[in-house]
CSV table of C-alpha atoms and ligand atoms in Angstrom, one decimal:
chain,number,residue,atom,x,y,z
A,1,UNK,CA,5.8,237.3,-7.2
A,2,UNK,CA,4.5,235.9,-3.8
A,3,UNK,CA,6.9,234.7,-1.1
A,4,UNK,CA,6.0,231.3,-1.6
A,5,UNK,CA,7.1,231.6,-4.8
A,6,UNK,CA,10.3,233.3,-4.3
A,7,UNK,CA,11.2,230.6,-1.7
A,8,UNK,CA,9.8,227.7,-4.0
A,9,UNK,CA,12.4,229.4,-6.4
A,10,UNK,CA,14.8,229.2,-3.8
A,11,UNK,CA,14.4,226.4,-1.6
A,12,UNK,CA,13.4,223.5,-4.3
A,13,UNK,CA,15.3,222.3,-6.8
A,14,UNK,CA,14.3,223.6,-10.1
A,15,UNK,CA,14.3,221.0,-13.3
A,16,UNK,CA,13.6,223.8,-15.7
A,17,UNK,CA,15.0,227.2,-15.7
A,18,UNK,CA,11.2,228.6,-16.6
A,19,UNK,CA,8.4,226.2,-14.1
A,20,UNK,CA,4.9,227.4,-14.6
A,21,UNK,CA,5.1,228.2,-11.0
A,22,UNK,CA,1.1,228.5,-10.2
A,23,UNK,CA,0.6,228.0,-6.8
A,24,UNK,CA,-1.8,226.4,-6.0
A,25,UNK,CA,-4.8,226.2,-3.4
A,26,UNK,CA,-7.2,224.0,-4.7
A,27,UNK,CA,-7.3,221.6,-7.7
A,28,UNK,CA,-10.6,219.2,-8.4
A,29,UNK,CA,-11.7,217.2,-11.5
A,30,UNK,CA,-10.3,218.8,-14.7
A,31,UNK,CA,-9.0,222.2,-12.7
A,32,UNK,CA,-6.7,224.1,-10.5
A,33,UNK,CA,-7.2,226.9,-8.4
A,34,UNK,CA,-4.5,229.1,-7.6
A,35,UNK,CA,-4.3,231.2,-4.4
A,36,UNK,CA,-4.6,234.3,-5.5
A,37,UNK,CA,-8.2,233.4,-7.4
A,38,UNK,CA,-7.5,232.4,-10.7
A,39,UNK,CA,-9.1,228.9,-11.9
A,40,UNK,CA,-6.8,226.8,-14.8
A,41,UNK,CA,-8.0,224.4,-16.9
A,42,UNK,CA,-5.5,220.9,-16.9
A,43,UNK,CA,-5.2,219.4,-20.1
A,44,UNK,CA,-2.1,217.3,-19.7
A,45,UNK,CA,-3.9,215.4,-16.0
A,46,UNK,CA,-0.8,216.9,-14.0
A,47,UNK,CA,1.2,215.4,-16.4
A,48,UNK,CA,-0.8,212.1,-17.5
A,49,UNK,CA,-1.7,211.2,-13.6
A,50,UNK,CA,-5.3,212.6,-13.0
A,51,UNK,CA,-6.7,210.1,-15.0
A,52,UNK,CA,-9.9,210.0,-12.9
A,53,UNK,CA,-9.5,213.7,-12.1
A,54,UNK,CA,-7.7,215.8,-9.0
A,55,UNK,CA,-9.2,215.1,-6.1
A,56,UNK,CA,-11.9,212.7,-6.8
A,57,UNK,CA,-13.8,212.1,-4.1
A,58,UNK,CA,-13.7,208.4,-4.2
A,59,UNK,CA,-10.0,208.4,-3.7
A,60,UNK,CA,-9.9,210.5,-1.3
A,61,UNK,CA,-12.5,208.8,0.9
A,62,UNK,CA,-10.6,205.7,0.6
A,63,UNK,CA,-7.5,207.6,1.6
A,64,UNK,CA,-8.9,209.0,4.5
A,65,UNK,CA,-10.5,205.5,5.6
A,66,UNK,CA,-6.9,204.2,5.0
A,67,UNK,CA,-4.7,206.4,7.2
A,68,UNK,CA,-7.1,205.7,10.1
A,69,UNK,CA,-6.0,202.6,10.2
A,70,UNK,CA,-2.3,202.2,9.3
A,71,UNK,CA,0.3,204.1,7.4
A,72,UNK,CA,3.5,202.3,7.1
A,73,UNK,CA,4.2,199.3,8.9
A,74,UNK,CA,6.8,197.4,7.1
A,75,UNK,CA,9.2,197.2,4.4
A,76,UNK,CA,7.5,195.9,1.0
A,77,UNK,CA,6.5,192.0,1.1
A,78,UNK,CA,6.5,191.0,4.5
A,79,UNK,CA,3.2,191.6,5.6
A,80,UNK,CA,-0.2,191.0,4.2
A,81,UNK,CA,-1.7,194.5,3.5
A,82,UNK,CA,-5.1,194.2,2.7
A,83,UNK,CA,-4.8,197.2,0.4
A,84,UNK,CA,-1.8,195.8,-1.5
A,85,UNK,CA,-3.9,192.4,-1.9
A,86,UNK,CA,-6.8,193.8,-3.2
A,87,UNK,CA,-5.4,196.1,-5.8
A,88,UNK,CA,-3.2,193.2,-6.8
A,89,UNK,CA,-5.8,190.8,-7.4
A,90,UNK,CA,-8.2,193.1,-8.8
A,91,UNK,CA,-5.5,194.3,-11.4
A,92,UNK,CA,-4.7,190.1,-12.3
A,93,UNK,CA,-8.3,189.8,-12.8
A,94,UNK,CA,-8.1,192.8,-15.5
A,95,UNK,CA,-5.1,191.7,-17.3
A,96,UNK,CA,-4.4,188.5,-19.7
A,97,UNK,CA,-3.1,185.4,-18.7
A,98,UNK,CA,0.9,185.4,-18.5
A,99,UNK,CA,0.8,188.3,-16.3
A,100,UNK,CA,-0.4,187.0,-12.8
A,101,UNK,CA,1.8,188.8,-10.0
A,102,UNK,CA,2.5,192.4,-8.5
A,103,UNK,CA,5.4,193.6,-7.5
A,104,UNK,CA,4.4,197.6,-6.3
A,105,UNK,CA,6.8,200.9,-6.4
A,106,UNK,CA,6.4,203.7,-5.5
A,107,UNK,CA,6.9,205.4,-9.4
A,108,UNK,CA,6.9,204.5,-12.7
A,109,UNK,CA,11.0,204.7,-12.9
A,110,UNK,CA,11.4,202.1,-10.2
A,111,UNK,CA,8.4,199.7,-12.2
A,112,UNK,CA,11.0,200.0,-15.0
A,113,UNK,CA,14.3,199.6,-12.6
A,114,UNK,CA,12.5,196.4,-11.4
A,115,UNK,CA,11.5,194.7,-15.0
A,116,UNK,CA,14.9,195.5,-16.8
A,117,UNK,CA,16.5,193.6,-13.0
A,118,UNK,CA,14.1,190.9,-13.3
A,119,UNK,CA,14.6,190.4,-17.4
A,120,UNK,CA,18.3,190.0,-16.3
A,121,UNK,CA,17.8,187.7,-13.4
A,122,UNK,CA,15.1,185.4,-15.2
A,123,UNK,CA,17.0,185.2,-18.7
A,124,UNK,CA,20.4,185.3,-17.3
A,125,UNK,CA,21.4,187.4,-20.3
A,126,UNK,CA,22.7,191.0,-19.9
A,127,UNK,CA,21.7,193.5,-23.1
A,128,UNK,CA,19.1,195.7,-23.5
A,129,UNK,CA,17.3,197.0,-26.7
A,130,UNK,CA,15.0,200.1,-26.6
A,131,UNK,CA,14.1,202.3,-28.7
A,132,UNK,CA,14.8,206.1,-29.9
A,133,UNK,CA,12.5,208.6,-28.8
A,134,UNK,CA,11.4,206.1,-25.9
A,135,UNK,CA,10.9,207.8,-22.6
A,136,UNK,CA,11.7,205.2,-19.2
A,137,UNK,CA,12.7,207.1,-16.2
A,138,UNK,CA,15.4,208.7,-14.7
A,139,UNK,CA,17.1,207.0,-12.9
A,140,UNK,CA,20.3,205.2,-13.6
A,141,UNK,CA,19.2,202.4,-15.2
A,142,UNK,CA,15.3,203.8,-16.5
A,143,UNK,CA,18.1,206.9,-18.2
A,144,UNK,CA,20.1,204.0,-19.8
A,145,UNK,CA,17.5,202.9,-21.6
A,146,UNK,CA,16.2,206.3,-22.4
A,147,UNK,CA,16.1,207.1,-26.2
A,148,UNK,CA,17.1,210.2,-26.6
A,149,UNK,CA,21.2,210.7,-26.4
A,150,UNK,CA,20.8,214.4,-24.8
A,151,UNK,CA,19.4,213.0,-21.9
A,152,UNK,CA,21.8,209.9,-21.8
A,153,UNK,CA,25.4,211.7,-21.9
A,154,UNK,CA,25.9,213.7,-19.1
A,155,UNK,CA,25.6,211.1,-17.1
A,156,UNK,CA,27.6,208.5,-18.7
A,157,UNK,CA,28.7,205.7,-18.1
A,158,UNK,CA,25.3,204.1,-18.1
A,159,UNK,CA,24.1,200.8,-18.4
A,160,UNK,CA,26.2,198.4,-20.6
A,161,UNK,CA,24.7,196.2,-23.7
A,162,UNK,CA,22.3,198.9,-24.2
A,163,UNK,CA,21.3,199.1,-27.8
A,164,UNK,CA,18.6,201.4,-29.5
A,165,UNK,CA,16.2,200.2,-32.8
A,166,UNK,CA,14.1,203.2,-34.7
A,167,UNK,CA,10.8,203.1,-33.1
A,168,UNK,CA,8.5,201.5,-35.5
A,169,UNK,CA,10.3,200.3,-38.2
A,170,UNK,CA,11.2,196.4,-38.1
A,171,UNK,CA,14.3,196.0,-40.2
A,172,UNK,CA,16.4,195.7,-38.0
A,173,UNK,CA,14.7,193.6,-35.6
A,174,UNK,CA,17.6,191.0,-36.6
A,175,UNK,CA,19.6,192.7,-33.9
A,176,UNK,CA,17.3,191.0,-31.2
A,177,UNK,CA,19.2,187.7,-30.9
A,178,UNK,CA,19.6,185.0,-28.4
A,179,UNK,CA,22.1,187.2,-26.3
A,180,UNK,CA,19.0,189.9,-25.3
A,181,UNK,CA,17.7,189.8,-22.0
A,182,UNK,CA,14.6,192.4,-22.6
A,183,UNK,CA,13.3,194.5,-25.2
A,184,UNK,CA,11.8,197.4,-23.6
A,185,UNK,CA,9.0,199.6,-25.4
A,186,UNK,CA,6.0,201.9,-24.9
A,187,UNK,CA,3.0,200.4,-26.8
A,188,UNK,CA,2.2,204.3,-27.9
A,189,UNK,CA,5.2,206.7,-27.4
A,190,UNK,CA,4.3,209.4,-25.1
A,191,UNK,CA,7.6,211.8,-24.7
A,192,UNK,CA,8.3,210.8,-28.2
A,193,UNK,CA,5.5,212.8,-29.8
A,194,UNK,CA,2.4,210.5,-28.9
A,195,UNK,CA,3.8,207.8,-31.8
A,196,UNK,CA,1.0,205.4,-32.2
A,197,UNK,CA,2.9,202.7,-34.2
A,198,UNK,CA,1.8,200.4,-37.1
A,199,UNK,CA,-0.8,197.5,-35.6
A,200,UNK,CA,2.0,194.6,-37.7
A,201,UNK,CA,5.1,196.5,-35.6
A,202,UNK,CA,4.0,194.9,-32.3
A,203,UNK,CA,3.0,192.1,-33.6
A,204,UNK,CA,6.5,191.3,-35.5
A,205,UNK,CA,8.4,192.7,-31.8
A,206,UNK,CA,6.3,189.9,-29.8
A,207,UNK,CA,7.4,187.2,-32.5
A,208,UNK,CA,10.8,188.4,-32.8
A,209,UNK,CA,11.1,188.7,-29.2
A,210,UNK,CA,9.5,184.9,-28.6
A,211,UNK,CA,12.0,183.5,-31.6
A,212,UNK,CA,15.1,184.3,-29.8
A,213,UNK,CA,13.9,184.0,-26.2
A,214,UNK,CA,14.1,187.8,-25.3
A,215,UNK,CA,11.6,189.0,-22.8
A,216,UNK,CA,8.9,191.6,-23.9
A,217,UNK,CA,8.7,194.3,-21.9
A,218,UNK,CA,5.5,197.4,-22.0
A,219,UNK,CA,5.9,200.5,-20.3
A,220,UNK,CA,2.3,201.5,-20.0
A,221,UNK,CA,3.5,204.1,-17.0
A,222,UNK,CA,1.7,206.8,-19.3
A,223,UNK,CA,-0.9,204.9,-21.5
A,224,UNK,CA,-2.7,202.8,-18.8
A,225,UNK,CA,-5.5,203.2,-16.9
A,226,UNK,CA,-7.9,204.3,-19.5
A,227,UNK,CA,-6.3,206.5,-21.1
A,228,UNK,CA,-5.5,205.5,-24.8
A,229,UNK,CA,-9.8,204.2,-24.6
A,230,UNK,CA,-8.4,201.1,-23.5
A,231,UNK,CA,-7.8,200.1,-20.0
A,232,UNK,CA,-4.1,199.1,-21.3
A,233,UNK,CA,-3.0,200.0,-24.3
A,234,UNK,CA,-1.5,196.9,-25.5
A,235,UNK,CA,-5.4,196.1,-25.9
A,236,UNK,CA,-5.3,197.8,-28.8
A,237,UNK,CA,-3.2,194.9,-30.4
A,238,UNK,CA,-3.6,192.4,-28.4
A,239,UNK,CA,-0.5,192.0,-27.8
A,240,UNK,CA,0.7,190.6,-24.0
A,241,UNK,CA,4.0,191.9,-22.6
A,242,UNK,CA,6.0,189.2,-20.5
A,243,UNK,CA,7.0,192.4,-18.1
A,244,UNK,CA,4.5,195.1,-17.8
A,245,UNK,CA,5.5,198.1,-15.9
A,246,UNK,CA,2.4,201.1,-14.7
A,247,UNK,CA,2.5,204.1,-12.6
A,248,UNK,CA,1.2,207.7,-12.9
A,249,UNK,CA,-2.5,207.1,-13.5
A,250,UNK,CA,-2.1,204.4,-11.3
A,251,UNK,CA,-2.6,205.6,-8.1
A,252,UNK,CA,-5.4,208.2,-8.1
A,253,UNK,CA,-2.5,210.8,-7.5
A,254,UNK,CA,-0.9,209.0,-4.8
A,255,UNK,CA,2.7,207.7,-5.9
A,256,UNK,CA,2.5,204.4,-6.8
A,257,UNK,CA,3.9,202.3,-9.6
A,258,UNK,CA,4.1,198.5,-10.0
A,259,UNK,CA,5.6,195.5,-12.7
A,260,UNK,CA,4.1,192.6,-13.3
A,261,UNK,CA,4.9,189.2,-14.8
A,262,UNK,CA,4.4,185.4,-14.2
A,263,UNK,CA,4.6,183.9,-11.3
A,264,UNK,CA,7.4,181.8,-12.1
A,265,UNK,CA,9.4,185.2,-13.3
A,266,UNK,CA,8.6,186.9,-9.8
A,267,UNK,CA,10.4,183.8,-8.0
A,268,UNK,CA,13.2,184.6,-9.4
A,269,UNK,CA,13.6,188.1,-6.9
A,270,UNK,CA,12.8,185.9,-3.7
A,271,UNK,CA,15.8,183.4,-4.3
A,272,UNK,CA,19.7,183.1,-5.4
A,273,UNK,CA,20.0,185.7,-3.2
A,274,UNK,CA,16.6,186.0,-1.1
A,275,UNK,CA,15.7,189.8,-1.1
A,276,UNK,CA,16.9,190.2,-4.6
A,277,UNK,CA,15.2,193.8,-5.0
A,278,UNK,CA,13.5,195.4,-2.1
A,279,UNK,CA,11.7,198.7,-1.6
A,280,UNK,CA,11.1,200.3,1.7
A,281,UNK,CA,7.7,202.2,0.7
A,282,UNK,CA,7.1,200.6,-2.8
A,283,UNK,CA,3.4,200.0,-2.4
A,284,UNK,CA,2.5,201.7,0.3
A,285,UNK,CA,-1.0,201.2,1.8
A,286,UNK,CA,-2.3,204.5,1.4
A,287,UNK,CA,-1.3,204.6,-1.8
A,288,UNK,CA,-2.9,201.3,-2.6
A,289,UNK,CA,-6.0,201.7,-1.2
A,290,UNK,CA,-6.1,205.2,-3.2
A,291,UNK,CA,-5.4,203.3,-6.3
A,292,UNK,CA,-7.7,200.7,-6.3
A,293,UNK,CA,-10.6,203.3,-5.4
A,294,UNK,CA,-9.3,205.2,-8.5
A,295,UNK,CA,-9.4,202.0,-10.6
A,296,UNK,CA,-13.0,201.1,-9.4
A,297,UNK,CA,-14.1,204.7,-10.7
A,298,UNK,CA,-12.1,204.3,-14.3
A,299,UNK,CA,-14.8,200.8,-14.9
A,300,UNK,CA,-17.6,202.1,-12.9
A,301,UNK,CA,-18.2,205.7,-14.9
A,302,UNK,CA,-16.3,203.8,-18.5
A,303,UNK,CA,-13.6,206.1,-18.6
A,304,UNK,CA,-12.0,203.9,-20.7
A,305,UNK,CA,-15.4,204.3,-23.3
A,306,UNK,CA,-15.0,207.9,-22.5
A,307,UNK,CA,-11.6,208.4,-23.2
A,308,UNK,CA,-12.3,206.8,-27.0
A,309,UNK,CA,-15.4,208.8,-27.7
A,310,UNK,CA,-14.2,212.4,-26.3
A,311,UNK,CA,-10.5,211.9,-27.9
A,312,UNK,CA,-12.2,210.5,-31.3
A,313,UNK,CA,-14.5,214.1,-30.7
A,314,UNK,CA,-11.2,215.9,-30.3
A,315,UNK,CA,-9.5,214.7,-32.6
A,316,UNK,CA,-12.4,215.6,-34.8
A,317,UNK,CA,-12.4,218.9,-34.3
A,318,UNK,CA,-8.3,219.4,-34.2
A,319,UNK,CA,-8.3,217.9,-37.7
A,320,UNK,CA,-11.4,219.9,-38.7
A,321,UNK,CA,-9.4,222.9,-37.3
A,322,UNK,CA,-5.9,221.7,-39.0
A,323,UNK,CA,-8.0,221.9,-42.3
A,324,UNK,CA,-8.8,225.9,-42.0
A,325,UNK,CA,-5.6,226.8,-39.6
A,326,UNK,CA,-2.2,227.2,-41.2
A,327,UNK,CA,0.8,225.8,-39.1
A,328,UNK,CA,-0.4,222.0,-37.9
A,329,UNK,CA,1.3,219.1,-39.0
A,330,UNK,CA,-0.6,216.5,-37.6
A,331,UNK,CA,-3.3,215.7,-34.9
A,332,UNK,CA,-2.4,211.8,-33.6
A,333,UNK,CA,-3.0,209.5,-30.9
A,334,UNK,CA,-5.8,207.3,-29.5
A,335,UNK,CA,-8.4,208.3,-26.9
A,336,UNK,CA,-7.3,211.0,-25.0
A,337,UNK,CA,-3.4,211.0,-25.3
A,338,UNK,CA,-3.2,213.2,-28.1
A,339,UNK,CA,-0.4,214.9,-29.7
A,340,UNK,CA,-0.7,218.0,-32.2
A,341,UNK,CA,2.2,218.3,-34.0
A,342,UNK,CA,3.0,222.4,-35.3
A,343,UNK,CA,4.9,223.6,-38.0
A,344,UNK,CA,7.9,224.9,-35.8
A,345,UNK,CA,9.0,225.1,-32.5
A,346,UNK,CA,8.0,228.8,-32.2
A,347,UNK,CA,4.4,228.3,-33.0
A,348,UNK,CA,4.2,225.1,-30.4
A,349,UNK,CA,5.8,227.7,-27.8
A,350,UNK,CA,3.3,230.2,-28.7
A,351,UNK,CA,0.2,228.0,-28.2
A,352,UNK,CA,1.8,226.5,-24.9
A,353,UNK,CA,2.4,230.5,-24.0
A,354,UNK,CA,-0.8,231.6,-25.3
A,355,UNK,CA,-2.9,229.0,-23.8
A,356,UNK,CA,-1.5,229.1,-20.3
A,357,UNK,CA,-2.2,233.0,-20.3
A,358,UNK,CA,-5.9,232.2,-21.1
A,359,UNK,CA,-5.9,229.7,-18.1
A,360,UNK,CA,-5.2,226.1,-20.1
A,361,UNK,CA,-2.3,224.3,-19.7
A,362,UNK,CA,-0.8,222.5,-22.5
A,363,UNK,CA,2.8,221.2,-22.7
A,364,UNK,CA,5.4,219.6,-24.4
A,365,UNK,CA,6.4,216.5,-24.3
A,366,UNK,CA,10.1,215.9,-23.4
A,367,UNK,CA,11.6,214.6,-26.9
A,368,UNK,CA,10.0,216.8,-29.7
A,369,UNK,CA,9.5,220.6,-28.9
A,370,UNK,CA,6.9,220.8,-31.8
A,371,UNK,CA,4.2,218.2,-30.2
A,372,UNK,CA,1.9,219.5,-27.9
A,373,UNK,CA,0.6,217.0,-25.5
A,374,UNK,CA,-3.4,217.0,-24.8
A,375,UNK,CA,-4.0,214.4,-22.1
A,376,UNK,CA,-6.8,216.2,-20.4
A,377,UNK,CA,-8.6,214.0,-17.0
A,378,UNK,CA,-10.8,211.0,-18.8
A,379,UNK,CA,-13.9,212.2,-16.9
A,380,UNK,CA,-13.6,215.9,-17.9
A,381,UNK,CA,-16.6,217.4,-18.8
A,382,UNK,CA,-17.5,217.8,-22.4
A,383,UNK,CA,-17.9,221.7,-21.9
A,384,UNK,CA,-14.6,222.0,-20.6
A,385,UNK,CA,-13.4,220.2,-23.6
A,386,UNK,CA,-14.9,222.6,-25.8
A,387,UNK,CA,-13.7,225.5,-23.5
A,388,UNK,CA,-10.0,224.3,-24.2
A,389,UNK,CA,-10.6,223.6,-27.7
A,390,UNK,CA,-11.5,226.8,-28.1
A,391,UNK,CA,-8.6,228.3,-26.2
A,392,UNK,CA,-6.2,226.5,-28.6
A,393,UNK,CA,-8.4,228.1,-31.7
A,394,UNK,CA,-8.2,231.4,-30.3
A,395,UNK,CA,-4.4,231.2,-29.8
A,396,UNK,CA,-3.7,229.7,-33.1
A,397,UNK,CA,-5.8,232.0,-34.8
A,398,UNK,CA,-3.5,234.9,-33.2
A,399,UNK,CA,-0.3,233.6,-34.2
B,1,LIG,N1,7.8,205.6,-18.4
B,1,LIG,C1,7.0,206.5,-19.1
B,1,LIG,C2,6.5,206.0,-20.4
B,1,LIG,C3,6.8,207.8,-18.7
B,1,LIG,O1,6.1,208.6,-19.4
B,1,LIG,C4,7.4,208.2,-17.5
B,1,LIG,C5,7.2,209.5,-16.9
B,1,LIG,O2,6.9,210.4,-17.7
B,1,LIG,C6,8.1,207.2,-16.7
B,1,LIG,C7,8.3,206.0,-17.2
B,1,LIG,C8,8.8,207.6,-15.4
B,1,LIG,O3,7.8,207.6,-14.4
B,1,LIG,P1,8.0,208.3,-13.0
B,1,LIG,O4,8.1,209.8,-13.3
B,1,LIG,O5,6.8,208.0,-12.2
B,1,LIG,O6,9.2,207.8,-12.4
């Protein structure tokens, strides 16, 4: 172990008791380099961030052009920031009509803080539905609405009028009434095992939710910005969100998060009190100007085209690979957020183990320890998708 990380062990606060610990020196497109030489391949994007890749060198020119100018200047909203503007406007432009203004964060948490506040504030109304195995945040509120009680209790009491629905199933849907302010859901479940639901569950959500007045909320923190071969997953269905909340991809690697709704929603924070919900740094310039260079490289190079064809590749193979390789369940997703379900929890911590010591990083994801999350960068070469593919057969293989 190197002194850096013995004091990374004991200077920052841990939120495992067994971090990867790599440090690292370098890290570009689909790969990090560690310090002392070794080279890993990154297959969940840091985790679901490096959409356009580490380091691309769009982002960071427009970073560096950026803090020549001005870093911060003031809090969030009171000055025009030409950065701010022109990510704002060019992400209206993308997105259907209903959805028309940007309110910026600094992380996908706070995008979520800020639409469950505003659902209150525009409906008046106070309860909350989510759903289990839905992953929000962690904050206070982003935890309330967490689906997954293990990750709720210890820090009870949470957020009132919370309830929680099983996440694609609509029988009970009857339990969105007239008395719900928002109905909060991931269009594809990420942290709950990369659930792609059923195309007619969406649809009955948004006509339940428009029946009884209830605001529609999409948390596309982890499948925007290309990833799911759409720029937004809702795409997929067609399906428009009054509230949608993005981060991670978002910014290129800078933090940077952001909600979005009507115009006539957003009023509601600037009145009955003024300042209803401010941010110091939500938004920042730098991080702006980052994300609207990474946005210009997801349309420019199609990531969103590339995403769909290398996942449906993928996918391919996994399945092929499933066919001739005892212990996986399933291979699921769309594009390239992909989950491969295993057999047991052992085997999904031997191919997370395995692969890692073969320089490929896999993972978990946060509510189902047998789901192993592939979310490589969408421009990551199709020879380092092999490579990796053929880490996780060689791995499998010597279970
Ligand atoms: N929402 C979803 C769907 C997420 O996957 C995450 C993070 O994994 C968040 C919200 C929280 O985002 P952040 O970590 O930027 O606060």
């Amino acid at each position: 172990m190197t002194p850096k990380n013995e004091d990374f062990l004991k200077y920052v606060c841990q939120t495992s008791p067994y971090p990867m610990g790599l440090e690292i020196d370098t890290a570009k497109g689909a790969c990090l380099y560690t310090v002392d030489g070794k080279e890993y391949l990154d297959f969940i994007s840091g985790i679901g961030v490096a959409n356009t890749g580490f380091t691309h060198p769009a982002v960071v020119k427009a970073i560096q052009h950026q803090v020549e100018k001005y870093l911060h200047v003031m809090v969030y909203g009171e000055h025009v920031l030409a950065p701010q503007v022109d990510l704002a406007k060019k992400l209206i432009s993308l997105l259907p009509d209903g959805l028309e203004q940007v309110y910026f964060t600094n992380s996908g948490t706070e995008a979520n803080e800020g639409a469950l506040k505003l659902a209150k504030k525009f409906t008046g109304r106070r309860k909350l539905i989510s759903f289990e195995g839905s992953f929000h945040g962690d904050s206070q509120g982003a935890c309330s609405v967490t689906g997954r009680e293990i990750y709720r209790k210890p820090f009870e009491p949470l957020l009132p009028g919370v309830s929680f629905l099983p996440f694609n199933e609509i029988g009970r849907f009857y339990e969105i009434d007239n008395t719900v302010a928002a109905v909060i859901t991931e269009p594809i479940q990420g942290e709950g095992g990369m659930r792609v639901p059923d195309a007619r569950f969406l649809k009955a959500l948004r006509a339940r939710c428009d029946e009884v007045g209830a605001l529609l909320i999409f948390d596309e923190v982890q499948t925007g910005f290309g990833r799911t071969g759409k720029l937004f997953a809702m795409e997929h269905w067609n399906i428009v969100p009054d509230i949608l909340t993005l981060a991670k991809g978002m910014g290129g690697g800078m933090p940077l998060g952001a909600f979005v709704a009507s115009r006539e929603m957003m009023a509601t924070l600037s009145e009955n009190p003024p300042l209803s919900h401010v941010t110091t740094f939500g938004g920042h310039p730098v991080s702006c100007a980052a994300g609207l260079a990474s946005l210009q490289v997801i349309l420019e190079e199609s990531l969103m085209k590339k995403a769909e064809v290398d996942g449906g590749w993928l996918r391919d193979q996994l399945q092929n690979l499933a066919r001739k390789q005892r212990g996986i369940r399933e291979v699921r997703g769309k594009g390239l957020m992909m989950g491969l379900e295993l057999e047991n929890a052992r085997l999904a911590r031997h191919l997370v183990n395995g692969a890692f010591a073969r320089g490929l990083i896999l993972g978990w994801t946060l509510h189902t320890e047998t789901v192993i999350r592939i979310m490589p960068p969408l421009n990551i070469l199709h020879t380092e998708l092999k490579c990796g593919l053929a880490v996780i057969e060689a791995v499998l293989n010597s279970s």
